[in-house]
Coordinates of C-alpha atoms in Angstrom, one line a residue:
M1 CA 88.1 87.3 108.1
A2 CA 90.6 87.5 105.2
C3 CA 91.8 84.0 105.7
F4 CA 88.3 82.6 105.1
F5 CA 88.2 84.2 101.6
R6 CA 91.8 83.5 100.8
R7 CA 91.2 79.8 101.6
R8 CA 88.1 79.6 99.4
I9 CA 89.9 81.2 96.5
A10 CA 92.9 78.9 97.0
A11 CA 90.6 75.9 97.1
K12 CA 89.0 76.9 93.7
L13 CA 92.5 77.4 92.2
G14 CA 93.7 74.1 93.6
R15 CA 90.8 72.1 92.1
T16 CA 91.2 73.8 88.7
L17 CA 95.0 73.3 88.4
Q18 CA 95.2 70.0 90.3
Q19 CA 97.5 71.4 93.0
S20 CA 97.4 71.7 96.8
E21 CA 95.4 74.8 97.8
D22 CA 98.2 75.6 100.2
A23 CA 100.4 76.5 97.2
F24 CA 98.2 79.5 96.4
I25 CA 97.7 81.0 99.9
P26 CA 101.0 83.1 99.8
A27 CA 100.4 84.2 96.2
L28 CA 97.0 85.7 97.0
S29 CA 96.9 89.3 98.4
A30 CA 94.2 91.8 99.3
V31 CA 94.0 94.7 96.9
S32 CA 94.9 98.2 98.2
V33 CA 91.9 100.5 98.2
F34 CA 91.3 104.1 97.2
K35 CA 88.5 106.2 98.8
K36 CA 86.5 107.0 95.7
Q37 CA 87.2 104.0 93.5
K38 CA 85.7 100.5 93.4
T39 CA 88.2 97.7 93.4
A40 CA 88.3 93.9 93.6
D41 CA 89.2 92.3 96.9
F42 CA 92.0 89.9 96.1
K43 CA 94.5 89.5 93.3
L44 CA 96.7 86.7 92.0
P45 CA 99.8 87.7 89.9
I46 CA 100.3 84.9 87.3
S47 CA 104.1 85.6 87.4
T48 CA 104.1 84.1 90.9
L49 CA 102.6 80.8 89.6
R50 CA 105.1 80.7 86.8
T51 CA 108.0 81.2 89.2
N52 CA 106.7 78.5 91.5
G53 CA 106.4 76.0 88.6
I54 CA 102.6 75.8 88.9
L55 CA 102.2 77.2 85.3
P56 CA 104.7 77.0 82.4
S57 CA 107.3 79.8 82.6
S58 CA 107.2 80.3 78.8
G59 CA 104.4 81.6 76.6
D60 CA 102.2 84.8 76.6
I61 CA 101.5 85.7 80.2
Q62 CA 98.3 87.6 79.3
L63 CA 96.9 84.6 77.4
Q64 CA 97.7 82.4 80.4
T65 CA 96.0 84.8 82.7
E66 CA 92.8 85.0 80.6
N67 CA 92.8 81.2 80.1
L68 CA 93.0 80.5 83.9
A69 CA 90.4 83.2 84.7
S70 CA 87.9 81.7 82.2
Q71 CA 88.2 78.3 84.0
L72 CA 87.3 79.8 87.4
N73 CA 83.5 80.1 87.8
Q74 CA 81.6 82.5 90.1
D75 CA 79.9 81.0 93.1
S76 CA 78.2 82.0 96.4
V77 CA 81.5 83.4 97.7
L78 CA 82.9 85.1 94.5
E79 CA 80.7 87.4 92.5
D80 CA 83.2 88.4 89.9
I81 CA 86.6 87.1 88.5
S82 CA 88.5 89.2 86.0
A83 CA 91.9 89.3 84.3
D84 CA 94.1 92.2 83.5
R85 CA 97.8 92.6 82.7
G86 CA 98.9 89.3 84.1
V87 CA 96.8 89.5 87.2
I88 CA 93.5 87.7 88.1
Y89 CA 91.2 89.8 90.4
F90 CA 88.6 88.3 92.7
T91 CA 85.6 90.2 94.0
V92 CA 83.8 88.7 97.0
N93 CA 80.0 88.6 97.5
R94 CA 79.3 91.9 99.2
K95 CA 76.9 90.6 101.9
L96 CA 79.2 87.7 102.7
L97 CA 82.2 90.1 103.0
V98 CA 80.3 92.3 105.5
Q99 CA 79.1 89.2 107.4
K100 CA 82.5 87.5 107.7
M101 CA 84.4 90.7 108.5
L102 CA 82.1 91.8 111.3
E103 CA 81.5 88.4 112.9
P104 CA 82.1 87.2 115.5
F105 CA 81.7 90.4 117.5
G106 CA 82.9 91.4 121.0
G107 CA 84.9 89.5 123.6
Q108 CA 88.5 88.4 123.1
E109 CA 87.9 87.5 119.5
D110 CA 88.1 91.2 118.6
D111 CA 91.6 91.4 120.1
R112 CA 92.8 88.4 118.0
F113 CA 91.4 89.9 114.7
G114 CA 93.9 89.2 112.0
L115 CA 96.3 87.4 114.3
N116 CA 95.0 83.9 113.7
S117 CA 95.8 84.0 110.0
E118 CA 97.3 81.1 108.2
L119 CA 99.8 83.4 106.7
F120 CA 101.7 83.2 110.0
N121 CA 102.0 79.4 109.7
T122 CA 105.3 79.8 107.8
L123 CA 106.8 82.0 110.4
K124 CA 109.2 80.4 112.8
R125 CA 108.0 80.7 116.4
G126 CA 110.0 80.2 119.6
T127 CA 112.0 82.3 122.0
T128 CA 113.1 85.7 120.7
L129 CA 115.6 87.8 122.6
V130 CA 115.5 91.5 121.7
E131 CA 118.3 93.8 122.9
Y132 CA 117.3 97.5 122.7
S133 CA 117.6 101.0 124.2
S134 CA 120.9 100.2 125.9
P135 CA 122.0 103.7 127.1
N136 CA 125.4 104.4 128.5
I137 CA 125.5 105.2 132.1
A138 CA 126.7 108.8 132.7
K139 CA 126.4 109.8 129.0
K140 CA 123.6 111.5 127.1
F141 CA 120.5 109.4 126.5
H142 CA 120.5 110.8 123.0
A143 CA 118.0 110.5 120.1
G144 CA 119.6 107.3 118.9
H145 CA 118.8 105.6 122.2
L146 CA 115.2 106.9 121.9
R147 CA 114.9 105.4 118.4
S148 CA 116.4 102.1 119.6
T149 CA 113.9 102.1 122.5
F150 CA 110.9 102.6 120.2
I151 CA 112.0 100.2 117.5
G152 CA 113.0 97.4 119.9
N153 CA 109.7 97.7 121.8
F154 CA 107.8 97.5 118.5
I155 CA 109.7 94.3 117.4
A156 CA 109.1 92.8 120.9
N157 CA 105.4 93.6 120.8
L158 CA 105.0 92.3 117.2
K159 CA 106.9 89.0 117.9
R160 CA 104.8 88.5 121.1
S161 CA 101.5 89.2 119.3
L162 CA 102.4 86.5 116.7
G163 CA 103.0 83.9 119.3
N164 CA 106.7 84.1 120.2
N165 CA 108.0 83.9 123.7
V166 CA 109.9 87.3 124.0
I167 CA 112.7 88.3 126.3
R168 CA 113.2 92.1 126.4
M169 CA 116.8 93.0 127.3
N170 CA 118.3 96.4 128.1
Y171 CA 122.1 96.0 127.8
L172 CA 123.6 98.9 129.6
G173 CA 127.0 100.5 128.7
D174 CA 128.2 100.2 132.3
W175 CA 131.9 99.3 131.9
G176 CA 135.0 100.6 130.1
M177 CA 137.3 103.5 130.4
Q178 CA 134.5 106.0 130.8
F179 CA 134.1 104.6 134.3
G180 CA 137.7 105.2 135.0
L181 CA 137.1 108.9 134.1
L182 CA 133.9 109.1 136.0
G183 CA 135.3 107.4 139.2
A184 CA 138.4 109.6 139.2
G185 CA 136.3 112.7 138.3
F186 CA 133.7 112.2 141.0
G187 CA 136.3 112.5 143.7
Q188 CA 137.1 115.9 142.4
F189 CA 133.9 117.3 141.0
G190 CA 131.1 115.1 142.4
C191 CA 128.6 115.8 145.2
Q192 CA 126.6 113.1 146.9
E193 CA 123.8 115.5 147.6
K194 CA 123.4 116.5 143.9
L195 CA 123.7 112.8 143.0
K196 CA 120.6 112.1 145.1
Q197 CA 118.6 115.1 143.8
N198 CA 119.2 114.7 140.0
P199 CA 121.4 111.6 139.4
L200 CA 121.5 111.5 135.6
Q201 CA 122.1 115.3 135.3
H202 CA 124.9 115.3 137.9
L203 CA 126.7 112.3 136.6
F204 CA 126.6 113.8 133.1
E205 CA 128.0 117.1 134.5
V206 CA 130.8 115.3 136.2
Y207 CA 131.6 113.3 133.1
V208 CA 131.7 116.5 131.0
Q209 CA 134.0 118.2 133.5
V210 CA 136.4 115.3 133.9
N211 CA 136.7 114.9 130.1
K212 CA 137.7 118.6 129.8
E213 CA 140.2 118.1 132.7
A214 CA 141.7 115.0 131.1
E215 CA 142.3 116.8 127.8
R216 CA 144.7 119.2 129.6
S217 CA 146.0 117.1 132.5
E218 CA 148.0 114.0 132.2
D219 CA 147.5 113.4 135.9
M220 CA 143.8 113.1 135.4
K221 CA 144.3 110.7 132.6
Q222 CA 146.5 108.6 134.8
A223 CA 144.0 108.8 137.7
A224 CA 141.3 107.5 135.3
R225 CA 143.5 104.6 134.2
D226 CA 144.2 103.8 137.9
F227 CA 140.5 103.8 138.8
F228 CA 139.6 101.6 135.9
R229 CA 142.4 99.2 136.8
Q230 CA 141.0 99.1 140.4
L231 CA 137.6 98.2 138.9
E232 CA 139.0 95.4 136.8
Q233 CA 140.7 94.1 140.0
R234 CA 137.4 94.3 141.9
D235 CA 138.8 96.8 144.5
S236 CA 136.0 97.2 147.0
Q237 CA 136.0 101.0 147.2
A238 CA 136.0 101.5 143.5
M239 CA 133.3 98.8 143.0
S240 CA 131.1 100.4 145.7
L241 CA 131.1 103.8 143.9
W242 CA 130.6 102.1 140.5
Q243 CA 127.6 100.1 142.0
Q244 CA 126.1 103.3 143.3
F245 CA 126.3 105.0 139.9
R246 CA 124.8 102.0 138.2
E247 CA 121.9 101.4 140.6
I248 CA 120.7 105.0 140.8
T249 CA 121.0 105.4 137.0
V250 CA 118.9 102.2 136.4
H251 CA 116.3 103.4 138.9
E252 CA 116.1 106.8 137.0
Y253 CA 115.8 105.1 133.6
Q254 CA 113.1 102.7 134.9
H255 CA 111.0 105.8 135.8
V256 CA 111.4 107.2 132.3
Y257 CA 110.6 103.9 130.7
K258 CA 107.5 103.7 132.8
R259 CA 106.4 107.0 131.3
L260 CA 106.9 105.5 127.8
G261 CA 104.9 102.3 128.8
I262 CA 108.0 100.2 128.2
H263 CA 109.3 97.5 130.4
F264 CA 112.3 95.2 130.3
D265 CA 112.6 91.6 131.5
V266 CA 116.3 91.8 132.0
Y267 CA 118.7 94.7 132.8
S268 CA 122.1 93.4 131.7
G269 CA 125.4 95.2 131.1
E270 CA 128.9 94.9 129.8
S271 CA 130.1 94.5 133.5
D272 CA 128.3 91.2 133.7
H273 CA 130.6 89.7 131.1
Q274 CA 134.0 91.0 132.1
D275 CA 135.3 87.7 133.4
Q276 CA 133.6 85.7 130.6
A277 CA 135.3 88.0 128.0
Q278 CA 138.7 86.7 129.3
E279 CA 137.4 83.1 128.8
V280 CA 136.5 84.0 125.2
V281 CA 140.0 85.2 124.6
Q282 CA 141.3 81.8 125.9
Q283 CA 138.9 79.9 123.7
L284 CA 140.0 81.9 120.7
Q285 CA 143.6 81.1 121.6
S286 CA 142.9 77.4 122.0
Q287 CA 141.1 77.2 118.7
G288 CA 144.0 78.9 116.9
L289 CA 141.8 81.9 116.0
L290 CA 143.7 84.5 118.1
K291 CA 146.6 86.2 116.3
T292 CA 149.0 88.9 117.6
S293 CA 149.3 92.1 115.5
E294 CA 152.4 94.2 115.0
K295 CA 151.1 96.5 117.7
G296 CA 150.9 93.7 120.2
T297 CA 147.1 93.6 120.1
G298 CA 145.0 90.3 119.9
V299 CA 143.1 90.1 116.7
V300 CA 140.9 87.6 114.9
D301 CA 141.3 87.2 111.1
L302 CA 137.8 87.5 109.5
C303 CA 139.0 87.1 105.9
P304 CA 138.0 83.8 104.4
D305 CA 141.4 83.5 102.7
G306 CA 143.2 84.0 106.0
D307 CA 145.4 86.8 104.6
M308 CA 144.8 89.2 107.6
S309 CA 143.3 91.8 105.2
S310 CA 140.3 92.0 107.5
V311 CA 140.9 91.6 111.2
C312 CA 138.9 92.4 114.4
T313 CA 140.8 93.5 117.5
V314 CA 139.6 91.6 120.6
L315 CA 142.4 92.4 123.1
R316 CA 144.4 95.5 123.8
S317 CA 148.2 95.3 124.1
D318 CA 147.9 95.6 127.9
G319 CA 145.7 92.5 128.0
T320 CA 142.3 94.2 128.7
T321 CA 139.3 93.3 126.6
L322 CA 137.2 95.5 124.3
Y323 CA 133.5 96.1 123.8
I324 CA 133.3 93.4 121.0
T325 CA 135.0 90.8 123.3
R326 CA 132.4 91.4 125.9
D327 CA 129.6 91.2 123.2
V328 CA 130.9 87.8 122.1
A329 CA 130.9 86.7 125.8
A330 CA 127.4 88.1 126.3
A331 CA 126.0 86.3 123.2
I332 CA 127.4 82.9 124.3
D333 CA 126.0 83.5 127.9
R334 CA 122.6 84.4 126.6
K335 CA 122.3 81.3 124.4
Q336 CA 123.2 79.1 127.4
K337 CA 120.9 81.0 129.8
Y338 CA 117.8 81.7 127.6
H339 CA 118.0 79.1 124.8
F340 CA 116.8 81.7 122.3
D341 CA 115.8 80.7 118.8
E342 CA 116.7 84.2 117.5
M343 CA 118.4 87.2 118.9
I344 CA 117.8 90.7 117.6
Y345 CA 120.0 93.7 118.3
V346 CA 118.6 97.2 117.7
T347 CA 121.2 99.9 117.3
D348 CA 122.0 102.7 114.9
K349 CA 123.6 102.0 111.5
S350 CA 127.0 103.1 112.5
Q351 CA 127.4 99.8 114.4
A352 CA 126.6 97.6 111.3
N353 CA 130.3 96.6 111.0
H354 CA 130.6 95.8 114.7
F355 CA 127.7 93.3 114.4
H356 CA 129.0 91.8 111.2
Q357 CA 132.3 91.1 113.0
L358 CA 130.5 89.8 116.1
F359 CA 128.5 87.2 114.1
Q360 CA 131.6 86.2 112.1
I361 CA 133.6 85.6 115.3
L362 CA 130.8 83.5 116.8
L363 CA 130.5 81.4 113.6
S364 CA 134.3 81.0 113.5
M365 CA 134.2 79.7 117.1
G366 CA 131.7 77.0 116.0
H367 CA 128.5 78.7 117.2
S368 CA 126.1 77.9 114.3
W369 CA 123.2 79.7 116.1
A370 CA 124.9 83.0 115.2
D371 CA 123.1 82.6 111.8
R372 CA 119.9 83.3 113.8
C373 CA 121.3 86.6 115.2
Q374 CA 120.2 89.8 113.5
H375 CA 121.1 93.4 113.6
V376 CA 118.3 95.9 112.9
P377 CA 120.0 99.2 112.1
F378 CA 118.4 102.6 111.9
G379 CA 119.3 106.1 110.7
L380 CA 120.0 109.2 112.7
V381 CA 117.6 111.9 114.0
Q382 CA 118.7 115.5 113.2
G383 CA 117.7 118.6 115.1
M384 CA 116.0 117.2 118.2
K385 CA 116.1 120.2 120.6
T386 CA 113.8 121.5 123.3
R387 CA 112.9 125.1 123.8
T388 CA 115.7 125.5 126.3
G389 CA 118.4 124.3 123.9
E390 CA 120.1 120.9 123.3
V391 CA 118.4 117.7 124.5
V392 CA 120.4 116.0 127.2
F393 CA 118.1 113.2 128.4
L394 CA 115.1 111.4 127.2
E395 CA 113.1 113.0 130.0
D396 CA 113.6 116.4 128.4
V397 CA 112.1 115.1 125.2
L398 CA 109.0 113.6 127.0
N399 CA 108.5 116.8 129.1
E400 CA 108.7 118.9 125.9
A401 CA 106.3 116.7 124.0
R402 CA 103.8 116.8 126.9
T403 CA 104.1 120.6 127.3
R404 CA 103.6 121.3 123.6
M405 CA 100.7 118.9 123.4
L406 CA 99.0 120.5 126.5
D407 CA 99.4 123.9 124.7
N408 CA 97.8 122.5 121.6
M409 CA 94.9 120.9 123.5
S410 CA 94.1 124.0 125.5
Q411 CA 93.8 126.0 122.2
S412 CA 91.6 123.4 120.5
K413 CA 87.8 124.0 120.4
T414 CA 87.2 120.2 120.2
T415 CA 89.2 119.2 123.2
K416 CA 86.9 117.4 125.8
E417 CA 87.1 117.9 129.5
M418 CA 89.1 115.2 131.1
E419 CA 90.2 114.1 134.5
N420 CA 93.9 114.1 133.8
P421 CA 94.9 116.3 130.8
E422 CA 98.6 116.0 131.6
D423 CA 98.4 112.2 131.3
T424 CA 96.5 112.4 128.0
A425 CA 98.9 115.0 126.7
E426 CA 101.8 112.7 127.6
K427 CA 100.3 109.7 125.9
V428 CA 99.5 111.7 122.8
G429 CA 102.9 113.3 122.7
I430 CA 104.6 109.9 122.9
S431 CA 102.3 108.7 120.0
A432 CA 103.5 111.7 118.0
L433 CA 107.2 110.8 118.7
I434 CA 106.6 107.2 117.7
V435 CA 104.7 107.8 114.5
Q436 CA 107.2 110.5 113.3
D437 CA 109.9 107.9 113.9
F438 CA 108.2 105.0 112.2
K439 CA 106.7 106.5 109.0
G440 CA 109.7 105.9 106.8
P441 CA 112.3 103.2 106.4
L442 CA 114.2 102.7 109.6
L443 CA 117.6 103.1 107.8
S444 CA 116.7 106.6 106.7
D445 CA 117.9 109.7 108.6
Y446 CA 115.2 112.2 109.3
K447 CA 114.8 115.8 110.5
F448 CA 113.0 116.2 113.8
D449 CA 110.1 118.7 113.6
W450 CA 108.1 119.4 116.7
D451 CA 105.3 121.4 114.9
R452 CA 104.7 118.9 112.1
M453 CA 104.8 116.0 114.5
L454 CA 102.1 117.4 116.8
Q455 CA 99.6 118.4 114.1
A456 CA 96.1 117.0 114.6
Q457 CA 95.5 116.8 110.9
G458 CA 97.7 114.8 108.5
D459 CA 99.6 111.6 109.1
T460 CA 100.7 112.0 112.7
G461 CA 100.4 110.1 116.0
V462 CA 98.0 112.8 117.2
F463 CA 95.6 112.0 114.2
L464 CA 95.7 108.3 115.2
Q465 CA 94.8 109.1 118.8
Y466 CA 92.1 111.6 117.8
T467 CA 90.5 109.0 115.6
H468 CA 90.6 106.4 118.3
A469 CA 89.2 108.8 120.9
R470 CA 86.4 109.9 118.5
L471 CA 85.4 106.2 117.9
C472 CA 85.4 105.5 121.6
S473 CA 83.2 108.5 122.2
L474 CA 80.8 107.3 119.5
I475 CA 80.6 103.8 121.1
R476 CA 80.1 105.3 124.6
R477 CA 77.3 107.6 123.4
N478 CA 75.5 104.6 121.9
E479 CA 76.0 102.1 124.6
G480 CA 73.4 99.3 124.7
I481 CA 72.3 99.7 121.1
E482 CA 74.4 96.9 119.7
A483 CA 72.4 93.9 118.5
A484 CA 73.3 90.2 119.0
A485 CA 72.6 89.7 115.3
F486 CA 72.7 92.2 112.4
D487 CA 71.6 92.4 108.8
P488 CA 74.7 92.6 106.5
S489 CA 72.5 94.1 103.7
L490 CA 72.3 97.3 105.8
L491 CA 76.1 97.9 105.3
L492 CA 76.5 97.7 101.5
E493 CA 77.5 101.3 100.9
Q494 CA 80.8 101.8 99.1
T495 CA 82.2 103.6 102.2
T496 CA 81.6 100.5 104.3
I497 CA 83.0 98.1 101.7
T498 CA 86.1 100.2 101.3
I499 CA 86.8 100.0 105.1
L500 CA 86.3 96.3 105.1
Q501 CA 88.5 95.8 102.1
H502 CA 91.2 97.7 103.9
L503 CA 90.8 95.5 107.0
L504 CA 91.4 92.5 104.7
R505 CA 95.0 93.6 104.4
Y506 CA 95.7 93.7 108.2
D507 CA 97.2 90.1 108.5
E508 CA 99.3 90.8 105.4
V509 CA 100.6 94.0 106.9
L510 CA 101.6 92.2 110.1
Y511 CA 103.2 89.4 108.1
Q512 CA 105.2 91.9 106.0
S513 CA 106.3 93.6 109.3
A514 CA 107.4 90.3 110.7
Q515 CA 109.4 89.6 107.6
D516 CA 111.5 92.8 107.5
L517 CA 110.8 94.2 111.1
Q518 CA 109.9 97.6 109.6
P519 CA 107.1 99.4 111.5
K520 CA 106.2 101.6 108.5
H521 CA 103.8 99.0 107.0
L522 CA 101.6 99.0 110.1
V523 CA 101.9 102.8 110.7
N524 CA 100.8 103.5 107.1
F525 CA 98.0 100.9 107.3
L526 CA 96.6 102.5 110.5
L527 CA 96.9 106.1 109.1
K528 CA 95.0 105.1 106.0
L529 CA 92.3 103.4 108.2
C530 CA 91.9 106.7 110.1
H531 CA 91.4 108.6 106.8
L532 CA 88.7 106.1 105.7
I533 CA 87.0 106.3 109.2
A534 CA 87.0 110.1 108.9
S535 CA 85.0 109.8 105.6
A536 CA 82.7 107.2 107.2
H537 CA 81.8 109.5 110.1
R538 CA 80.4 111.9 107.6
Q539 CA 78.7 109.4 105.2
L540 CA 77.5 106.8 107.7
P541 CA 75.9 108.7 110.7
V542 CA 74.8 106.6 113.6
K543 CA 72.8 109.4 115.3
G544 CA 69.4 109.9 113.6
S545 CA 69.5 106.7 111.6
P546 CA 66.9 103.9 112.1
R547 CA 67.8 101.6 115.0
D548 CA 68.8 98.6 112.9
V549 CA 70.9 100.8 110.6
A550 CA 72.5 102.5 113.6
Q551 CA 73.3 99.1 115.1
A552 CA 74.9 97.8 111.9
R553 CA 77.0 101.0 111.5
L554 CA 78.1 100.9 115.1
R555 CA 79.3 97.4 114.6
L556 CA 81.5 98.6 111.7
F557 CA 82.9 101.4 113.8
S558 CA 83.6 99.1 116.8
R559 CA 85.5 96.7 114.6
A560 CA 87.6 99.5 113.1
C561 CA 88.2 100.9 116.6
S562 CA 89.4 97.5 117.8
V563 CA 91.8 97.0 114.9
L564 CA 93.1 100.6 115.3
A565 CA 93.7 100.1 119.1
N566 CA 95.4 96.7 118.6
G567 CA 97.7 98.0 115.9
M568 CA 98.6 101.0 118.0
R569 CA 99.5 98.8 120.9
I570 CA 101.9 96.7 118.7
L571 CA 103.6 100.0 117.7
G572 CA 104.0 100.8 121.4
I573 CA 101.3 103.4 121.5
T574 CA 98.8 103.5 124.4
P575 CA 95.4 104.4 122.9
V576 CA 93.5 107.2 124.7
D577 CA 89.7 107.2 124.8
K578 CA 89.1 111.0 125.3
M579 CA 90.8 114.0 123.6

């Protein structure tokens, strides 16, 4: 394991420089590998030791590097120590590298590979509440909600794998003037039979129709205002229709989330905090934070100088609350109910200012825990369409991905016979969606491309799944050949060493992902692993090799398969074992 080697190098540095070995652990990192190039295993930038006060910050950095390297002797763990351009490089004994990286083998230990690293000791653990997906009832479940769903699920999976107690929350847009429009419109354009047959589609159709009508009819606008007022006053008939809309929509969404392999611990919504939002207004008033604008609206001054140059509206002139007022109420309620240590909101970048204002208001009210709330923003997806035209709901995207993947699989000569090709096509299609979404920085916009996304070659989700399925097939074909013990000297080819060097980086990649909540680190690590495995299949055949060599190589492929599968699950991808 990487932590074994990191600790041994840190101990050597600690003894040499008369410092605690723990001071060197964060400074040591595994070296990125290249397929056809020998590299050292770990590196130590001297600039880090200068910054941390372990070495003098003045003087020639190269002389410092060479001087320290000359004091570090080789031993049974380290076979080479070299210095170059302000960095010390450490090469581990090759037999020991193979032995430690491939032991222990099998059982639950494989699933914890890389997750017991001391790098994670500095991470704060506790209860993490992640709010993600959060579609609006009766509106399009657009590409932004799809991104939020994937990203939020990744963050929740990552936090859980690193030992946090995670609460997954779907905060539905289920309140506001759109329900006035929907309620008023349903009476005119709605049909209970259509609502039962295709709830999301019918509600969306009614919503589109009533919006068009409201644009040209003042009567319809007034009817919408009247219906929403009835909702605010808890009129039984209005509430009954609203409840019906909400329940059937949540039921439909749960079906779609199940297809994605995603679950939520809590379905919440703006409606849950309507009364509490009024309490927030009263608290703001009693704390002297609520001001009245020239338009008669209730505002909070967010400018540190108190000059009203930056205000946030929390109350309409008619006394009704806004989205942000309900968000303040929701945050306070969640802290009281779940006692979270951190709360993460996953929405597109257009809401960055909203969350800045939300956290500022909470801090102004004296809620210091708002410092532990975070907004993870993401860019927009352009050009997501199905063959029939514009995407309306997430289900259209999933159906399209499955259909296209089935087409590709049926035309491929390498596709294996399988019991449920539709299920496999669905899982692989979802993998393709996720990897396309995760390859770059989350803040970047990107152009959706069905053909590129579903390619079996190249850096795609299909390539990840194909590699995993191929490894599973190799392991199945050689069942029973694994040995309880193995000879590390049988795995000293450069191809093997390169794979193991790459696996040394796994805990660092997870640590980096935990620091900035960006999935690109893990995606790119797994894609590179797949490319290395593709080379290894050609250069390290199991079939036709002597039994002890075959056993050793199978152990390498099994470890790679396990890391690949675990990494995919953190990303939210269900690995398939046949393709």
